[in-house]
């Protein structure tokens, strides 16, 4: 019984870490897209 509880905990932690990583990457991609858009706008304004 205790073993299955520990396994359940570990699985949950893995899942949480995976979601955390996913969110982190999404934020990175979003920031990258914002910077790219800002650079595009700056480029268009200067030309």
mmCIF file of N, CA and C in Angstrom:
data_model
loop_
_atom_site.group_PDB
_atom_site.id
_atom_site.type_symbol
_atom_site.label_atom_id
_atom_site.label_comp_id
_atom_site.label_asym_id
_atom_site.label_seq_id
_atom_site.Cartn_x
_atom_site.Cartn_y
_atom_site.Cartn_z
ATOM 1 N N UNK A 1 0.830 -1.204 0.000
ATOM 2 C CA UNK A 1 0.000 0.000 0.000
ATOM 3 C C UNK A 1 0.872 1.264 0.000
ATOM 4 N N UNK A 2 1.875 1.280 0.889
ATOM 5 C CA UNK A 2 2.759 2.440 0.969
ATOM 6 C C UNK A 2 3.534 2.609 -0.337
ATOM 7 N N UNK A 3 3.978 1.491 -0.898
ATOM 8 C CA UNK A 3 4.749 1.540 -2.145
ATOM 9 C C UNK A 3 3.945 2.191 -3.259
ATOM 10 N N UNK A 4 2.690 1.796 -3.376
ATOM 11 C CA UNK A 4 1.858 2.359 -4.441
ATOM 12 C C UNK A 4 1.626 3.851 -4.205
ATOM 13 N N UNK A 5 1.557 4.263 -2.949
ATOM 14 C CA UNK A 5 1.379 5.678 -2.626
ATOM 15 C C UNK A 5 2.619 6.460 -3.067
ATOM 16 N N UNK A 6 3.800 5.881 -2.799
ATOM 17 C CA UNK A 6 5.047 6.530 -3.189
ATOM 18 C C UNK A 6 5.136 6.629 -4.710
ATOM 19 N N UNK A 7 4.798 5.522 -5.375
ATOM 20 C CA UNK A 7 4.819 5.508 -6.841
ATOM 21 C C UNK A 7 3.856 6.564 -7.378
ATOM 22 N N UNK A 8 2.685 6.659 -6.770
ATOM 23 C CA UNK A 8 1.703 7.661 -7.185
ATOM 24 C C UNK A 8 2.260 9.066 -7.031
ATOM 25 N N UNK A 9 2.945 9.298 -5.910
ATOM 26 C CA UNK A 9 3.553 10.608 -5.648
ATOM 27 C C UNK A 9 4.591 10.934 -6.710
ATOM 28 N N UNK A 10 5.452 9.970 -6.992
ATOM 29 C CA UNK A 10 6.511 10.176 -7.982
ATOM 30 C C UNK A 10 5.909 10.458 -9.352
ATOM 31 N N UNK A 11 4.894 9.709 -9.722
ATOM 32 C CA UNK A 11 4.233 9.921 -11.019
ATOM 33 C C UNK A 11 3.647 11.330 -11.088
ATOM 34 N N UNK A 12 3.002 11.743 -9.992
ATOM 35 C CA UNK A 12 2.408 13.083 -9.950
ATOM 36 C C UNK A 12 3.484 14.148 -10.089
ATOM 37 N N UNK A 13 4.595 13.951 -9.384
ATOM 38 C CA UNK A 13 5.699 14.909 -9.464
ATOM 39 C C UNK A 13 6.241 14.993 -10.880
ATOM 40 N N UNK A 14 6.421 13.840 -11.516
ATOM 41 C CA UNK A 14 6.908 13.811 -12.899
ATOM 42 C C UNK A 14 5.956 14.611 -13.785
ATOM 43 N N UNK A 15 4.669 14.387 -13.586
ATOM 44 C CA UNK A 15 3.651 15.059 -14.383
ATOM 45 C C UNK A 15 3.730 16.572 -14.167
ATOM 46 N N UNK A 16 3.841 16.984 -12.897
ATOM 47 C CA UNK A 16 3.934 18.408 -12.563
ATOM 48 C C UNK A 16 5.171 19.028 -13.200
ATOM 49 N N UNK A 17 6.300 18.321 -13.111
ATOM 50 C CA UNK A 17 7.540 18.824 -13.695
ATOM 51 C C UNK A 17 7.388 18.976 -15.199
ATOM 52 N N UNK A 18 6.734 17.985 -15.810
ATOM 53 C CA UNK A 18 6.533 18.015 -17.258
ATOM 54 C C UNK A 18 5.692 19.227 -17.640
ATOM 55 N N UNK A 19 4.619 19.458 -16.892
ATOM 56 C CA UNK A 19 3.761 20.607 -17.183
ATOM 57 C C UNK A 19 4.510 21.907 -16.959
ATOM 58 N N UNK A 20 5.328 21.934 -15.901
ATOM 59 C CA UNK A 20 6.129 23.120 -15.619
ATOM 60 C C UNK A 20 7.076 23.427 -16.764
ATOM 61 N N UNK A 21 7.745 22.381 -17.255
ATOM 62 C CA UNK A 21 8.666 22.532 -18.381
ATOM 63 C C UNK A 21 7.910 23.056 -19.597
ATOM 64 N N UNK A 22 6.739 22.476 -19.835
ATOM 65 C CA UNK A 22 5.929 22.856 -20.980
ATOM 66 C C UNK A 22 5.562 24.334 -20.901
ATOM 67 N N UNK A 23 5.094 24.767 -19.735
ATOM 68 C CA UNK A 23 4.720 26.171 -19.537
ATOM 69 C C UNK A 23 5.924 27.073 -19.752
ATOM 70 N N UNK A 24 7.067 26.647 -19.204
ATOM 71 C CA UNK A 24 8.289 27.429 -19.325
ATOM 72 C C UNK A 24 8.637 27.627 -20.791
ATOM 73 N N UNK A 25 8.554 26.555 -21.576
ATOM 74 C CA UNK A 25 8.865 26.646 -22.998
ATOM 75 C C UNK A 25 7.854 27.524 -23.731
ATOM 76 N N UNK A 26 6.597 27.430 -23.352
ATOM 77 C CA UNK A 26 5.579 28.255 -23.996
ATOM 78 C C UNK A 26 5.851 29.726 -23.732
ATOM 79 N N UNK A 27 6.242 30.045 -22.490
ATOM 80 C CA UNK A 27 6.556 31.436 -22.149
ATOM 81 C C UNK A 27 7.763 31.907 -22.961
ATOM 82 N N UNK A 28 8.778 31.039 -23.079
ATOM 83 C CA UNK A 28 9.969 31.382 -23.863
ATOM 84 C C UNK A 28 9.597 31.683 -25.309
ATOM 85 N N UNK A 29 8.773 30.813 -25.883
ATOM 86 C CA UNK A 29 8.351 30.985 -27.276
ATOM 87 C C UNK A 29 7.562 32.284 -27.426
ATOM 88 N N UNK A 30 6.672 32.558 -26.453
ATOM 89 C CA UNK A 30 5.855 33.762 -26.478
ATOM 90 C C UNK A 30 6.739 35.011 -26.425
ATOM 91 N N UNK A 31 7.736 35.000 -25.504
ATOM 92 C CA UNK A 31 8.641 36.141 -25.392
ATOM 93 C C UNK A 31 9.424 36.330 -26.677
ATOM 94 N N UNK A 32 9.888 35.219 -27.253
ATOM 95 C CA UNK A 32 10.651 35.273 -28.499
ATOM 96 C C UNK A 32 9.788 35.897 -29.600
ATOM 97 N N UNK A 33 8.523 35.487 -29.669
ATOM 98 C CA UNK A 33 7.603 36.012 -30.677
ATOM 99 C C UNK A 33 7.377 37.515 -30.469
ATOM 100 N N UNK A 34 7.267 37.934 -29.207
ATOM 101 C CA UNK A 34 7.065 39.356 -28.911
ATOM 102 C C UNK A 34 8.266 40.173 -29.353
ATOM 103 N N UNK A 35 9.462 39.670 -29.039
ATOM 104 C CA UNK A 35 10.687 40.371 -29.430
ATOM 105 C C UNK A 35 10.779 40.450 -30.952
ATOM 106 N N UNK A 36 10.485 39.347 -31.624
ATOM 107 C CA UNK A 36 10.534 39.321 -33.082
ATOM 108 C C UNK A 36 9.541 40.330 -33.663
ATOM 109 N N UNK A 37 8.343 40.397 -33.091
ATOM 110 C CA UNK A 37 7.329 41.337 -33.564
ATOM 111 C C UNK A 37 7.786 42.775 -33.334
ATOM 112 N N UNK A 38 8.364 43.035 -32.172
ATOM 113 C CA UNK A 38 8.851 44.380 -31.864
ATOM 114 C C UNK A 38 9.952 44.787 -32.835
ATOM 115 N N UNK A 39 10.849 43.851 -33.138
ATOM 116 C CA UNK A 39 11.928 44.137 -34.090
ATOM 117 C C UNK A 39 11.358 44.404 -35.475
ATOM 118 N N UNK A 40 10.342 43.650 -35.852
ATOM 119 C CA UNK A 40 9.680 43.842 -37.143
ATOM 120 C C UNK A 40 9.111 45.253 -37.229
ATOM 121 N N UNK A 41 8.410 45.660 -36.186
ATOM 122 C CA UNK A 41 7.791 46.984 -36.152
ATOM 123 C C UNK A 41 8.858 48.067 -36.239
ATOM 124 N N UNK A 42 9.929 47.896 -35.459
ATOM 125 C CA UNK A 42 11.020 48.873 -35.473
ATOM 126 C C UNK A 42 11.642 48.949 -36.867
ATOM 127 N N UNK A 43 11.795 47.807 -37.484
ATOM 128 C CA UNK A 43 12.383 47.743 -38.832
ATOM 129 C C UNK A 43 11.482 48.465 -39.837
ATOM 130 N N UNK A 44 10.175 48.229 -39.705
ATOM 131 C CA UNK A 44 9.230 48.865 -40.634
ATOM 132 C C UNK A 44 9.212 50.376 -40.436
ATOM 133 N N UNK A 45 9.302 50.814 -39.196
ATOM 134 C CA UNK A 45 9.261 52.249 -38.923
ATOM 135 C C UNK A 45 10.501 52.952 -39.449
ATOM 136 N N UNK A 46 11.649 52.295 -39.367
ATOM 137 C CA UNK A 46 12.902 52.933 -39.786
ATOM 138 C C UNK A 46 13.019 53.019 -41.312
ATOM 139 N N UNK A 47 12.283 52.173 -42.020
ATOM 140 C CA UNK A 47 12.412 52.178 -43.484
ATOM 141 C C UNK A 47 11.443 53.150 -44.143
#
